[in-house]
XYZ file of C-alpha atoms in Angstrom:
517
model
C -0.014 0.099 -0.040
C 1.228 3.398 -1.030
C -0.006 6.364 1.092
C -0.779 9.176 -2.072
C -2.353 11.702 0.404
C -5.562 12.344 2.667
C -7.544 9.106 1.898
C -6.136 8.314 -0.699
C -3.883 5.532 -1.902
C -3.010 2.610 -3.980
C -3.298 -1.034 -3.651
C -0.796 -2.997 -5.016
C -1.315 -6.959 -5.375
C 0.359 -9.594 -7.831
C -3.264 -9.510 -9.526
C -3.854 -5.509 -9.407
C -3.368 -2.650 -8.638
C -6.502 -0.405 -7.167
C -5.817 3.355 -6.771
C -8.050 5.272 -3.987
C -9.753 7.936 -3.949
C -7.577 10.320 -5.567
C -7.439 14.283 -4.598
C -4.788 16.497 -4.792
C -6.627 20.112 -5.235
C -8.599 22.385 -3.061
C -11.513 21.934 -3.076
C -14.954 23.980 -1.677
C -13.603 28.005 -2.732
C -10.101 26.456 -2.279
C -10.601 26.559 1.697
C -9.088 22.235 1.515
C -5.929 21.389 0.798
C -4.599 17.840 1.626
C -1.885 17.716 3.678
C 0.994 16.357 3.968
C 1.035 18.468 0.459
C 0.752 15.223 -2.434
C 1.522 17.732 -5.061
C 4.443 16.845 -6.041
C 3.831 12.645 -6.250
C 4.707 11.316 -9.580
C 1.209 11.199 -10.487
C 1.955 9.736 -13.807
C 2.824 6.483 -12.864
C 0.856 5.926 -9.555
C -2.076 6.902 -11.766
C -1.163 3.906 -14.415
C -3.333 1.654 -12.346
C -5.826 -1.727 -13.729
C -8.655 -0.452 -11.112
C -10.295 2.972 -9.996
C -11.870 3.366 -6.833
C -14.261 6.245 -5.627
C -15.689 6.289 -2.582
C -18.308 8.900 -2.626
C -18.255 12.536 -4.653
C -17.185 14.406 -1.782
C -14.727 16.851 -3.818
C -11.672 15.625 -0.711
C -12.513 12.424 -2.436
C -13.908 12.957 -6.174
C -11.310 15.205 -7.824
C -13.070 15.561 -11.362
C -9.111 17.746 -12.576
C -6.736 15.408 -11.353
C -9.059 11.914 -12.283
C -9.292 13.336 -15.945
C -5.633 14.011 -16.398
C -3.978 11.360 -14.433
C -5.348 8.476 -13.980
C -5.648 6.253 -16.526
C -9.238 5.731 -18.866
C -8.241 2.254 -19.343
C -8.712 0.987 -15.344
C -11.588 -0.704 -14.692
C -14.056 1.853 -11.952
C -15.316 -0.120 -9.464
C -18.685 1.207 -8.671
C -20.307 1.366 -5.573
C -23.992 0.421 -5.366
C -25.690 3.257 -4.885
C -29.569 4.937 -5.905
C -28.463 7.824 -8.348
C -26.526 7.856 -11.227
C -24.527 10.837 -10.227
C -21.623 8.876 -9.377
C -21.284 6.699 -12.569
C -22.702 9.983 -14.957
C -19.685 12.141 -14.026
C -16.847 9.777 -14.442
C -18.545 9.040 -17.392
C -17.992 12.122 -18.617
C -14.156 12.298 -17.701
C -13.364 9.347 -19.948
C -13.650 6.187 -17.721
C -15.811 3.725 -19.352
C -14.821 -0.025 -17.853
C -17.413 -0.131 -14.466
C -17.989 -2.731 -12.441
C -21.199 -2.247 -10.933
C -21.198 -3.793 -7.439
C -23.687 -4.956 -5.687
C -23.548 -3.338 -2.044
C -22.387 -6.442 0.529
C -21.518 -8.751 -1.696
C -17.809 -10.010 -2.553
C -17.072 -9.765 -6.644
C -13.603 -11.916 -7.698
C -11.864 -10.251 -10.003
C -9.017 -11.433 -12.642
C -6.170 -13.192 -10.854
C -8.551 -13.970 -7.556
C -8.246 -10.517 -6.484
C -11.536 -10.433 -4.435
C -13.057 -6.841 -3.952
C -16.631 -5.460 -2.001
C -18.537 -2.627 -1.427
C -20.787 -1.635 0.749
C -22.029 1.660 0.592
C -24.280 3.693 3.043
C -27.348 5.373 0.915
C -29.157 8.025 3.224
C -29.723 11.412 2.604
C -27.051 12.198 5.494
C -24.327 9.941 3.705
C -21.799 11.742 1.570
C -23.636 13.458 -0.984
C -26.361 10.970 -0.398
C -24.665 7.904 0.196
C -21.244 6.781 1.095
C -19.115 3.731 0.891
C -16.184 1.427 2.453
C -13.631 -0.746 -0.197
C -13.032 -4.710 0.897
C -9.997 -6.109 -0.773
C -8.389 -9.410 -0.090
C -5.791 -11.784 -2.442
C -3.643 -14.606 -1.579
C -5.064 -14.738 2.252
C -3.913 -10.535 2.804
C -7.484 -8.171 3.814
C -7.335 -5.160 3.981
C -10.273 -2.604 4.798
C -10.291 1.095 3.208
C -13.500 2.672 5.658
C -12.610 6.069 4.769
C -14.873 8.068 6.129
C -18.139 6.208 5.847
C -20.262 5.716 8.813
C -21.582 1.937 8.845
C -23.823 0.623 12.242
C -20.800 -1.630 12.648
C -18.443 -3.812 10.319
C -19.429 -6.825 11.078
C -20.159 -7.419 7.207
C -16.436 -6.883 7.253
C -14.591 -9.374 10.233
C -17.066 -12.090 8.951
C -15.126 -12.309 5.707
C -11.733 -12.999 8.008
C -9.388 -11.523 10.112
C -8.498 -7.598 8.410
C -4.677 -7.133 8.338
C -5.184 -3.572 8.037
C -7.519 -1.067 8.719
C -7.874 2.785 6.996
C -10.377 5.073 9.312
C -11.322 8.785 9.540
C -10.948 9.801 12.717
C -10.461 14.101 12.379
C -12.967 16.336 11.409
C -14.988 16.949 8.014
C -17.455 19.356 9.140
C -18.047 23.116 9.901
C -19.289 22.845 13.369
C -19.090 24.335 15.204
C -16.569 26.797 13.826
C -18.631 28.837 11.637
C -21.241 29.684 14.531
C -22.021 32.870 15.966
C -20.985 32.031 19.287
C -19.330 33.116 22.614
C -15.178 31.644 21.777
C -15.681 29.834 25.234
C -18.885 27.813 23.642
C -17.019 27.305 20.462
C -14.407 25.796 22.141
C -16.229 23.778 24.623
C -18.721 22.288 21.877
C -15.136 22.476 19.875
C -13.682 19.168 22.547
C -16.845 17.933 22.586
C -16.432 17.067 19.170
C -12.919 15.816 18.944
C -13.822 13.853 21.749
C -16.584 12.227 20.421
C -14.684 11.563 16.735
C -12.086 9.706 18.851
C -14.611 7.312 20.558
C -15.875 6.438 17.785
C -12.728 5.721 15.877
C -11.391 3.452 18.888
C -15.073 2.176 18.054
C -14.200 0.511 15.139
C -11.319 -0.393 15.356
C -11.863 -2.640 18.434
C -14.618 -4.128 16.480
C -12.301 -5.096 13.695
C -9.533 -5.470 15.745
C -7.375 -5.642 12.769
C -3.688 -6.532 12.390
C -2.905 -2.623 11.775
C -4.830 0.674 12.230
C -4.050 3.279 9.238
C -5.379 6.715 10.244
C -6.660 9.043 7.279
C -9.096 10.712 5.030
C -8.458 13.676 7.365
C -7.627 16.644 8.566
C -7.391 19.109 5.513
C -5.455 22.195 5.976
C -6.856 25.644 5.413
C -4.482 28.148 3.856
C -6.070 30.401 2.858
C -4.929 33.368 5.617
C -9.392 33.878 6.281
C -9.550 30.543 7.487
C -6.218 30.153 7.727
C -7.397 29.460 12.210
C -8.789 26.292 11.495
C -5.463 24.538 11.392
C -4.733 22.377 14.782
C -1.796 24.501 15.265
C -2.561 26.884 17.706
C -3.577 24.904 20.724
C -7.090 24.980 21.054
C -8.454 22.033 22.854
C -11.756 22.486 20.691
C -9.996 22.361 17.066
C -11.912 19.715 14.815
C -8.769 19.015 13.055
C -6.257 16.926 14.685
C -3.656 15.150 12.754
C -2.061 11.779 12.301
C 0.261 12.189 15.158
C -2.444 13.875 17.509
C -4.306 10.649 16.938
C -1.055 8.130 17.465
C -0.629 9.932 20.838
C -4.288 9.538 21.497
C -4.539 5.774 20.165
C -1.889 5.045 22.794
C -3.400 6.122 25.455
C -6.547 3.653 25.013
C -3.556 1.045 24.470
C -3.344 1.173 21.198
C -0.165 -0.611 19.466
C -1.157 -0.931 15.658
C -0.672 2.430 14.651
C 0.777 3.215 11.768
C 0.905 6.838 10.196
C 1.677 7.049 5.668
C 2.267 10.072 4.492
C 2.160 10.920 1.048
C 4.710 8.784 -0.451
C 5.201 6.429 2.071
C 4.736 2.654 1.874
C 3.568 -0.708 4.032
C 4.104 -4.209 2.514
C 1.799 -6.518 4.245
C 2.144 -10.174 4.747
C -0.748 -12.556 5.358
C 1.515 -13.646 8.690
C 0.247 -10.347 9.319
C 3.572 -8.508 9.566
C 4.101 -5.014 8.696
C 6.915 -3.061 7.176
C 6.967 0.840 6.619
C 8.581 2.979 4.809
C 8.541 6.475 4.519
C 9.755 9.846 2.472
C 10.872 11.338 6.075
C 11.354 11.206 9.629
C 7.410 10.935 10.121
C 7.702 13.002 13.736
C 9.657 15.327 13.023
C 7.279 15.703 9.926
C 4.913 17.209 12.425
C 6.966 18.119 14.535
C 7.528 21.152 12.066
C 3.882 21.102 10.945
C 3.620 25.229 11.269
C 6.721 25.690 9.462
C 5.907 23.025 6.313
C 2.052 24.888 6.279
C 3.140 28.469 6.364
C 5.973 27.280 3.426
C 2.793 25.615 1.712
C 0.123 28.387 2.115
C 3.355 31.018 0.522
C 3.056 28.572 -2.133
C -0.267 27.950 -2.671
C -1.120 31.405 -2.737
C -1.510 31.626 -6.897
C -4.048 28.795 -7.363
C -6.309 29.982 -4.348
C -5.485 33.631 -5.539
C -6.514 32.402 -9.267
C -10.069 30.490 -7.836
C -11.221 33.987 -6.096
C -11.202 35.915 -9.120
C -13.500 33.441 -11.132
C -16.386 33.495 -8.625
C -17.989 36.748 -9.346
C -20.958 37.128 -11.495
C -22.562 40.100 -11.146
C -24.706 39.681 -14.122
C -26.444 37.028 -12.411
C -29.954 37.921 -10.097
C -29.660 35.736 -8.063
C -33.025 35.876 -6.305
C -34.822 35.330 -9.586
C -32.596 32.263 -9.809
C -33.249 30.926 -6.667
C -36.329 31.219 -6.812
C -36.852 29.464 -10.415
C -34.292 26.235 -9.149
C -35.621 26.116 -5.435
C -39.514 27.392 -5.223
C -39.952 23.978 -7.489
C -37.823 21.651 -5.306
C -39.753 23.452 -2.594
C -43.427 22.274 -4.029
C -42.568 18.775 -4.462
C -41.035 18.926 -0.684
C -43.026 17.441 1.887
C -40.528 15.283 4.746
C -37.606 18.320 3.964
C -39.758 20.938 3.882
C -41.810 20.009 7.030
C -38.916 18.650 8.976
C -37.103 22.341 8.844
C -40.217 23.844 9.223
C -39.179 27.601 9.337
C -38.465 29.881 6.819
C -34.252 29.949 6.337
C -32.138 33.245 5.656
C -29.460 33.831 3.828
C -27.577 37.242 4.150
C -25.065 37.920 1.379
C -22.589 40.222 1.537
C -21.291 42.587 -1.703
C -18.559 43.140 -3.007
C -17.737 45.848 -1.140
C -18.243 43.700 2.286
C -20.894 46.750 2.976
C -24.328 45.994 0.892
C -26.360 42.630 2.370
C -29.223 41.573 0.143
C -31.303 38.767 2.151
C -33.025 36.058 1.113
C -35.560 34.139 2.990
C -36.399 30.047 1.954
C -39.378 29.486 3.166
C -40.424 25.766 3.703
C -43.864 25.987 5.267
C -45.043 29.122 2.536
C -42.710 27.305 0.094
C -41.697 30.578 -1.534
C -38.424 32.284 -2.339
C -39.081 36.005 -1.596
C -37.079 38.907 -0.082
C -36.661 38.739 4.289
C -39.783 40.506 5.823
C -38.291 41.135 9.019
C -39.313 37.705 10.416
C -37.542 35.113 12.739
C -36.128 32.639 11.033
C -35.105 28.743 12.110
C -31.757 29.238 10.495
C -29.178 32.162 9.287
C -26.689 31.885 7.082
C -23.616 34.919 6.174
C -21.766 34.448 3.134
C -19.871 35.985 0.320
C -22.923 37.023 -2.785
C -20.071 36.132 -4.823
C -19.986 32.141 -3.458
C -24.365 31.895 -4.287
C -23.333 33.845 -7.817
C -20.866 31.186 -8.527
C -23.163 28.172 -7.229
C -25.350 29.622 -9.245
C -22.876 30.144 -12.260
C -22.464 26.351 -12.387
C -25.904 25.033 -11.812
C -23.993 23.321 -8.854
C -26.623 20.631 -6.704
C -25.260 20.310 -3.587
C -24.086 23.243 -1.478
C -23.054 20.718 1.758
C -20.715 19.936 -0.881
C -19.723 23.119 -1.678
C -20.635 26.237 0.152
C -20.846 25.163 3.693
C -17.963 22.303 3.561
C -15.523 25.737 2.513
C -16.336 27.035 5.977
C -16.543 30.755 3.740
C -19.894 31.700 6.023
C -20.920 32.840 9.980
C -24.250 30.355 11.111
C -26.929 30.745 13.886
C -30.020 29.386 14.392
C -32.821 29.219 16.949
C -33.186 25.735 19.276
C -31.511 23.039 18.324
C -29.371 21.377 14.762
C -31.753 20.790 12.336
C -30.667 17.578 10.002
C -33.097 18.717 6.963
C -31.836 21.787 6.904
C -28.533 20.866 5.133
C -30.686 17.703 3.767
C -32.256 19.897 1.460
C -29.631 22.081 0.727
C -27.467 18.994 -0.385
C -30.642 18.009 -3.150
C -30.874 20.831 -4.917
C -31.640 18.555 -7.986
C -34.907 16.905 -9.198
C -33.330 13.751 -8.722
C -31.511 13.871 -5.028
C -35.097 15.543 -4.078
C -36.955 12.918 -4.935
C -34.644 10.212 -3.235
C -34.969 11.871 -0.596
C -38.293 11.851 -0.274
C -38.742 8.466 -0.927
C -36.072 7.371 1.919
C -37.781 9.655 4.064
C -40.995 8.198 3.986
C -39.404 4.894 4.348
C -38.173 5.779 6.992
C -40.600 7.706 8.879
C -42.859 4.321 8.194
C -40.777 1.876 8.816
C -41.048 -0.110 13.193
C -38.341 -1.410 14.117
C -39.737 -3.702 16.820
C -36.549 -5.083 18.387
C -35.483 -3.437 21.845
C -32.001 -3.666 24.013
C -31.750 -2.961 27.878
C -29.213 -0.531 28.472
C -28.740 0.130 31.755
C -32.389 0.932 33.775
C -34.201 1.112 30.340
C -34.842 -0.599 27.749
C -35.233 0.890 24.166
C -35.148 0.518 21.029
C -32.666 -1.377 19.520
C -32.181 1.181 16.529
C -31.178 5.342 17.065
C -34.286 6.824 15.469
C -31.372 8.860 13.651
C -29.827 6.839 11.194
C -30.522 3.100 12.620
C -27.172 2.863 14.304
C -27.174 -0.440 16.827
C -27.635 0.881 20.128
C -26.531 -2.396 22.061
C -23.207 -1.197 20.566
C -23.353 2.196 20.490
C -25.824 3.100 23.478
C -24.422 4.702 26.317
C -26.899 5.430 28.939
C -26.043 8.193 32.056
C -28.630 8.815 34.226
C -31.718 9.432 32.306
C -29.980 10.576 29.119
C -29.130 7.734 26.070
C -26.120 9.166 23.936
C -25.316 7.081 20.801
C -21.895 7.356 20.314
C -21.791 7.348 16.127
C -23.257 10.459 15.510
C -23.688 11.678 18.581
C -27.185 11.881 19.549
C -28.546 12.103 22.591
C -32.212 11.445 24.114
C -34.576 12.067 27.279
C -35.887 8.555 28.172
C -38.109 9.822 30.011
C -39.852 11.625 27.776
C -38.097 10.267 24.568
C -37.273 13.432 22.662
C -34.636 14.202 21.244
C -31.698 16.730 22.515
C -29.619 17.720 20.250
C -32.002 17.895 16.481
C -35.468 18.388 15.476
C -37.944 14.941 15.511
C -36.571 11.534 16.128
C -38.302 10.245 19.061
C -36.891 7.320 20.452
C -39.171 4.806 22.398
C -37.965 3.889 25.845
C -39.344 2.492 29.523
C -37.467 1.924 32.161
C -37.422 -1.901 33.669
C -39.510 -2.197 35.803
C -36.939 -4.540 38.362
C -35.120 -0.857 38.639
C -37.935 1.712 39.957
C -36.480 5.151 40.105
């Protein structure tokens, strides 16, 4: 296995090679860059592979420009079984013609005895309508590239035999809590909670699979624009959600982990069926991370022209933002039942003009099914961003604002009440195909009844979390009257069943009669 940066790696076997999730160019309005820098690798050679695996459409996994230029079009694409065809369509547009359309959780045997299995996650909140993990086996050696997918458990992979290498995410990949308009002390507290949950979830996955070796991948990105520089974990902020691989190794050791291996871009690990791993690095790993700030500063200077060029492309003053949003969003509001009901109120966008002074406020009115000027009413959510970013989203006909604006962190946010997943789910589904799929998924999800229960402490609760059906017998922790699902950190008040984390999604629970309060 050759590390190629972030969630990317090349897996070489005697029966063929697989390139996974190659990402080099900046993503999300030039906000995210891979760290350590992987742009100087020999991509001509790395891209000459037999198979390509792109886990999902997030831009730090799907780098269209890089795929088009450097990855052999003779490669067979290992395609996850997603409910929409967008990933396949976009890869075909880049020139790929050979596809193995896998079946989720089904082992496929390729030439030379190479075996692969892809587990596709298909809820509207998984990636951009989907995320996936890749299992590979050859000559008795098995690896799992979980990247940043969050399956409810890893039993499907464990049942196929002992895994020798487990690659998984450990760091943040979101905009919360940094962009929220909160006192700094609150941001730090919320950030620390999220950082701790990220590690807890990672330890749980590692313990589930019990692989011979664990590789921290899929993060963190680095932020090289001066406006976003504070998001890098170099300022001693315990609430920073982007810890790097060296921090992972330190934290992993605290919980008894001794089998972690870091892959820098250019690092290689050779695995044997006996469980041995031999790793070589292009530079000393500890020394590299000890000098992280200097490496980031060098990257910032070198990548500045790229950021400047991207920024110069965003302004489109000829676009009537309000008119275009009405044209694009109102038909989707008319068709939306579950998402519109889930949002349950107006959402406001404050668009800051080119001079950083004039502000145009536009409301997406979910109950009223319209896009209109702000009318001084209370709103459920408020987002503040540069007008030029919305102009550019309209210009490129972007159908997923999560996979562009929100992950860029180039905005601030405020909200009344709890987190509302439906807000972000809707702005991920700004196309007919995606909206119809999401509506159908929520319809099926809302109507399904999970009658199976589990016992947690003094309580009997439904076994599956009402959020995304994680197994609460494994991920559920009860503290007093509060249930926490560790997979995504959602909390529930057990006496009432009410969700304490977000709108909706109540849990069914009853106190055991043998353990009265």
